[in-house]
Amino acid sequence: MAKTQAVPPLIVLFGEEEHRKLRLLEDVLDRVLPPPVDRSLCLASWDASRSVEQGGPTIAAVLEDLMTLPFLAERRVVVVRSADAFISTHRERLEAYFGAPSPTGVLVLECRSFPKTTRLYKQAEARGAWIEECKKLAGRAVAEFVSAEAARLGKRMAPAAVARLIDLVGPEAGTLASEVEKLALYAGERPDITEHDVAELVGQSREEKIFAVADAAGQGALARSLVLWRQVLESDPEAPYRVVGGLAFVLRRWLLAHRLREAGQPVAAIAPRVMMWGRERELEAILRRNPPRKVRAQLAALAELDAQAKSGLRSIETGIELLLTQLAA
């Protein structure tokens, strides 16, 4: 969004990434209605997911807001959120309005899609509209977003800490931004957010329960492991989506412990390296019961379960129970 460009009569923020749309809307308002403008006098906000009876917008009300002269400001901004149906229903009226828009009104449409093939899109482009697509984060963009959020807060995050956070909470930008903010506060005066910080602050409320499920199975305590797994399912509706990453992390952690022990390190030194602080006896039992070949086989089985679950061929819930049974054997 070009900051040097004159403010256009239309701004469109579209796509599936809600957090980015919210950030961009804040940027738009700061740009168009900067302090000390009193926004209560020149900003109207409508939620188009509501019916007219529930206080949702009519096209007449939106156009009237746009044509109303701003008070103690250069422009009047009208925001219509969740505007997809509103745009479809009133496309012709909107096209007619943008044929001769108010010189002081700025319409901000927040929606899921804004196809380039429509007349309204082409008309918006011709009027110099700011049109920003907000795609969901994927691939390397997820890690880059986390690092950028940390930098925005004056912190650094090592790649391992970034990867751990993504493993724990997933790729949704709003959730990641919230967790990075909490981690920055947790780090205090320290310039770095560490993997240990992520495990202590974020993992406690999410993946730690999944780790406990795996650790119990790894020590041969199948009954306890299954009870813990059912508790996780009951308390966390997102668990089926998170468990594969959590268990894969645990299994890779066990493989690392085996490599460190083969290199001659004692279990007391290995435990902190694999996030099992003060749990040397548990780690010893896990390594004894789960040699590297078995752990690698379970990692492969976990990957196969993940692929089958995504194809609808297997249930994550029952597949994990079978994997835990094999781990405990």
Coordinates of N, CA and C in Angstrom, one line a residue, residues 119-232:
R119 N -16.5 -5.8 -13.0 CA -16.5 -4.4 -13.4 C -16.1 -3.5 -12.2
L120 N -16.5 -3.9 -11.0 CA -16.2 -3.1 -9.8 C -14.7 -3.0 -9.6
Y121 N -14.0 -4.2 -9.7 CA -12.6 -4.2 -9.5 C -11.9 -3.3 -10.5
K122 N -12.3 -3.4 -11.8 CA -11.6 -2.6 -12.8 C -11.9 -1.1 -12.6
Q123 N -13.1 -0.8 -12.1 CA -13.5 0.6 -11.8 C -12.6 1.1 -10.7
A124 N -12.5 0.2 -9.7 CA -11.7 0.6 -8.5 C -10.2 0.8 -8.9
E125 N -9.6 0.0 -9.7 CA -8.3 0.2 -10.2 C -8.2 1.5 -11.0
A126 N -9.1 1.8 -11.8 CA -9.1 3.1 -12.6 C -9.2 4.3 -11.6
R127 N -9.8 4.1 -10.5 CA -9.9 5.2 -9.5 C -8.7 5.3 -8.6
G128 N -7.7 4.4 -8.8 CA -6.5 4.4 -7.9 C -6.8 3.7 -6.6
A129 N -7.7 2.8 -6.5 CA -8.0 2.2 -5.2 C -6.8 1.5 -4.7
W130 N -6.8 1.4 -3.3 CA -5.8 0.5 -2.7 C -6.5 -0.8 -2.5
I131 N -5.9 -1.8 -3.2 CA -6.5 -3.2 -3.1 C -5.4 -4.1 -2.6
E132 N -5.6 -4.7 -1.4 CA -4.6 -5.5 -0.8 C -5.2 -6.9 -0.5
E133 N -4.5 -7.9 -1.1 CA -4.9 -9.3 -0.8 C -4.1 -9.8 0.3
C134 N -4.8 -10.5 1.3 CA -4.2 -11.0 2.5 C -4.3 -12.5 2.5
K135 N -3.3 -13.2 2.0 CA -3.3 -14.6 1.9 C -2.9 -15.3 3.2
K136 N -3.4 -16.5 3.5 CA -2.9 -17.2 4.7 C -1.5 -17.5 4.5
L137 N -0.8 -17.5 5.6 CA 0.7 -17.8 5.6 C 0.9 -19.2 5.3
A138 N 2.0 -19.5 4.5 CA 2.3 -20.8 4.2 C 3.8 -20.9 3.9
G139 N 4.4 -22.1 4.2 CA 5.8 -22.3 3.9 C 6.7 -21.4 4.7
R140 N 7.7 -20.9 4.0 CA 8.7 -20.1 4.7 C 8.1 -18.8 5.2
A141 N 7.0 -18.3 4.6 CA 6.4 -17.1 5.1 C 5.9 -17.1 6.5
V142 N 5.6 -18.3 7.0 CA 5.2 -18.4 8.4 C 6.4 -18.1 9.4
A143 N 7.5 -18.7 9.1 CA 8.7 -18.4 9.9 C 9.1 -17.0 9.8
E144 N 9.1 -16.4 8.6 CA 9.5 -15.0 8.4 C 8.5 -14.1 9.1
F145 N 7.3 -14.5 9.2 CA 6.3 -13.6 9.9 C 6.6 -13.6 11.4
V146 N 6.9 -14.8 12.0 CA 7.3 -14.9 13.4 C 8.5 -14.0 13.7
S147 N 9.5 -14.2 12.9 CA 10.8 -13.4 13.1 C 10.5 -11.9 13.0
A148 N 9.7 -11.5 12.0 CA 9.4 -10.1 11.9 C 8.6 -9.6 13.1
E149 N 7.7 -10.4 13.6 CA 6.9 -10.0 14.8 C 7.8 -9.8 16.0
A150 N 8.8 -10.7 16.1 CA 9.7 -10.6 17.2 C 10.6 -9.3 17.1
A151 N 11.1 -9.1 15.8 CA 11.9 -7.9 15.6 C 11.1 -6.6 15.8
R152 N 9.8 -6.6 15.5 CA 9.0 -5.5 15.7 C 8.9 -5.1 17.2
L153 N 9.0 -6.1 18.0 CA 9.0 -5.9 19.5 C 10.4 -5.8 20.1
G154 N 11.4 -5.7 19.2 CA 12.8 -5.5 19.7 C 13.4 -6.8 20.2
K155 N 13.0 -8.0 19.7 CA 13.6 -9.2 20.1 C 14.1 -10.0 18.9
R156 N 15.0 -10.9 19.2 CA 15.4 -11.9 18.2 C 14.9 -13.3 18.6
M157 N 14.6 -14.1 17.5 CA 14.3 -15.5 17.8 C 15.1 -16.4 16.9
A158 N 15.8 -17.3 17.5 CA 16.6 -18.3 16.7 C 15.7 -19.2 15.9
P159 N 16.1 -19.7 14.8 CA 15.3 -20.5 13.9 C 14.6 -21.7 14.7
A160 N 15.4 -22.3 15.7 CA 14.8 -23.4 16.4 C 13.6 -22.9 17.3
A161 N 13.7 -21.7 17.8 CA 12.6 -21.2 18.7 C 11.4 -20.9 17.8
V162 N 11.7 -20.3 16.6 CA 10.6 -20.0 15.7 C 9.9 -21.3 15.3
A163 N 10.7 -22.3 14.9 CA 10.1 -23.6 14.4 C 9.3 -24.3 15.6
R164 N 9.8 -24.1 16.8 CA 9.1 -24.7 17.9 C 7.7 -24.1 18.2
L165 N 7.7 -22.7 18.1 CA 6.5 -22.0 18.3 C 5.5 -22.4 17.2
I166 N 5.9 -22.5 16.0 CA 5.0 -22.9 14.9 C 4.5 -24.3 15.1
D167 N 5.3 -25.2 15.5 CA 4.9 -26.6 15.9 C 3.8 -26.6 16.9
L168 N 3.9 -25.7 17.9 CA 3.0 -25.7 19.0 C 1.7 -25.1 18.7
V169 N 1.7 -23.9 18.0 CA 0.4 -23.2 17.8 C -0.1 -23.2 16.4
G170 N 0.6 -23.7 15.4 CA 0.2 -23.7 14.0 C 0.5 -22.4 13.3
P171 N 0.1 -22.3 12.0 CA 0.5 -21.2 11.2 C -0.4 -20.0 11.2
E172 N -1.4 -19.9 12.0 CA -2.4 -18.8 11.9 C -1.7 -17.5 12.5
A173 N -1.7 -16.5 11.7 CA -0.9 -15.3 12.0 C -1.4 -14.6 13.3
G174 N -2.7 -14.5 13.5 CA -3.1 -13.8 14.7 C -2.7 -14.5 16.0
T175 N -2.8 -15.9 16.0 CA -2.3 -16.7 17.1 C -0.8 -16.5 17.3
L176 N -0.1 -16.6 16.2 CA 1.4 -16.5 16.3 C 1.8 -15.1 16.9
A177 N 1.1 -14.0 16.4 CA 1.5 -12.7 16.8 C 1.2 -12.5 18.3
S178 N 0.1 -13.1 18.8 CA -0.3 -13.0 20.2 C 0.8 -13.7 21.1
E179 N 1.2 -14.9 20.6 CA 2.2 -15.7 21.4 C 3.5 -15.0 21.4
V180 N 3.9 -14.4 20.3 CA 5.2 -13.7 20.2 C 5.2 -12.5 21.2
E181 N 4.1 -11.8 21.2 CA 4.0 -10.7 22.2 C 4.1 -11.2 23.6
K182 N 3.5 -12.3 24.0 CA 3.6 -12.8 25.3 C 5.0 -13.3 25.6
L183 N 5.7 -13.9 24.6 CA 7.1 -14.3 24.8 C 8.0 -13.1 24.9
A184 N 7.7 -12.0 24.2 CA 8.6 -10.8 24.4 C 8.5 -10.3 25.8
L185 N 7.3 -10.3 26.3 CA 7.1 -9.8 27.7 C 7.8 -10.8 28.7
Y186 N 7.7 -12.1 28.4 CA 8.3 -13.1 29.3 C 9.8 -13.0 29.3
A187 N 10.4 -12.6 28.1 CA 11.8 -12.5 28.0 C 12.4 -11.3 28.8
G188 N 11.5 -10.3 29.0 CA 11.9 -9.1 29.7 C 13.0 -8.3 29.0
E189 N 14.1 -8.1 29.8 CA 15.2 -7.3 29.2 C 16.1 -8.1 28.3
R190 N 15.9 -9.4 28.3 CA 16.8 -10.2 27.4 C 16.5 -9.9 25.9
P191 N 17.5 -9.8 25.1 CA 17.2 -9.5 23.6 C 16.7 -10.7 22.8
D192 N 16.9 -11.9 23.4 CA 16.6 -13.1 22.6 C 15.4 -13.9 23.3
I193 N 14.5 -14.4 22.4 CA 13.5 -15.3 22.8 C 14.0 -16.7 22.5
T194 N 14.2 -17.6 23.4 CA 14.8 -18.9 23.2 C 13.8 -20.0 23.0
E195 N 14.3 -21.1 22.6 CA 13.4 -22.3 22.5 C 12.9 -22.7 23.9
H196 N 13.8 -22.5 24.9 CA 13.3 -22.8 26.2 C 12.2 -21.9 26.6
D197 N 12.3 -20.7 26.3 CA 11.1 -19.7 26.6 C 9.8 -20.2 26.0
V198 N 9.9 -20.7 24.7 CA 8.7 -21.1 24.0 C 8.2 -22.4 24.7
A199 N 9.1 -23.3 25.1 CA 8.6 -24.5 25.8 C 8.0 -24.2 27.1
E200 N 8.6 -23.3 27.9 CA 8.1 -22.9 29.2 C 6.7 -22.2 29.1
L201 N 6.6 -21.2 28.2 CA 5.4 -20.3 28.2 C 4.3 -20.9 27.4
V202 N 4.6 -21.3 26.2 CA 3.6 -21.7 25.2 C 3.3 -23.2 25.4
G203 N 4.3 -24.0 25.5 CA 4.1 -25.5 25.5 C 3.3 -26.0 26.7
Q204 N 3.4 -25.2 27.8 CA 2.7 -25.7 29.0 C 1.2 -25.8 28.8
S205 N 0.6 -24.9 28.0 CA -0.8 -24.9 27.9 C -1.3 -25.8 26.7
R206 N -0.4 -26.2 25.9 CA -0.8 -26.9 24.7 C -0.1 -28.3 24.5
E207 N 1.1 -28.2 24.0 CA 1.8 -29.5 23.6 C 2.3 -30.3 24.8
E208 N 2.5 -29.6 26.0 CA 3.1 -30.4 27.1 C 2.2 -31.6 27.4
K209 N 0.9 -31.5 27.3 CA 0.0 -32.6 27.6 C 0.3 -33.7 26.5
I210 N 0.5 -33.4 25.3 CA 0.8 -34.4 24.3 C 2.2 -35.0 24.5
F211 N 3.1 -34.2 25.0 CA 4.4 -34.8 25.4 C 4.3 -35.8 26.5
A212 N 3.4 -35.5 27.4 CA 3.2 -36.4 28.6 C 2.6 -37.7 28.1
V213 N 1.7 -37.6 27.1 CA 1.1 -38.8 26.5 C 2.2 -39.7 25.9
A214 N 3.1 -39.1 25.1 CA 4.2 -39.9 24.5 C 5.2 -40.4 25.5
D215 N 5.5 -39.6 26.5 CA 6.5 -40.0 27.5 C 6.0 -41.2 28.3
A216 N 4.7 -41.2 28.6 CA 4.1 -42.3 29.3 C 4.2 -43.6 28.5
A217 N 3.8 -43.5 27.2 CA 3.9 -44.7 26.3 C 5.4 -45.1 26.2
G218 N 6.3 -44.2 26.1 CA 7.7 -44.5 25.9 C 8.2 -45.3 27.1
Q219 N 7.7 -45.1 28.3 CA 8.1 -45.7 29.5 C 7.3 -47.0 29.7
G220 N 6.4 -47.4 28.8 CA 5.7 -48.6 28.9 C 4.4 -48.5 29.7
A221 N 4.0 -47.3 30.1 CA 2.8 -47.1 30.9 C 1.6 -46.8 29.9
L222 N 1.2 -47.9 29.2 CA 0.1 -47.7 28.2 C -1.2 -47.2 28.7
A223 N -1.6 -47.8 29.9 CA -2.9 -47.3 30.4 C -2.9 -45.8 30.7
R224 N -1.8 -45.4 31.4 CA -1.7 -44.0 31.7 C -1.7 -43.1 30.4
S225 N -0.9 -43.6 29.4 CA -0.8 -42.9 28.2 C -2.2 -42.7 27.5
L226 N -3.0 -43.7 27.5 CA -4.3 -43.7 26.8 C -5.2 -42.8 27.6
V227 N -5.2 -42.8 28.9 CA -6.0 -41.9 29.8 C -5.6 -40.5 29.5
L228 N -4.3 -40.2 29.4 CA -3.9 -38.8 29.1 C -4.3 -38.4 27.7
W229 N -4.2 -39.3 26.8 CA -4.6 -38.9 25.4 C -6.1 -38.6 25.3
R230 N -7.0 -39.4 26.0 CA -8.4 -39.1 26.0 C -8.7 -37.7 26.8
Q231 N -7.9 -37.4 27.8 CA -8.0 -36.1 28.5 C -7.7 -35.0 27.5
V232 N -6.6 -35.2 26.7 CA -6.2 -34.2 25.8 C -7.4 -33.9 24.8

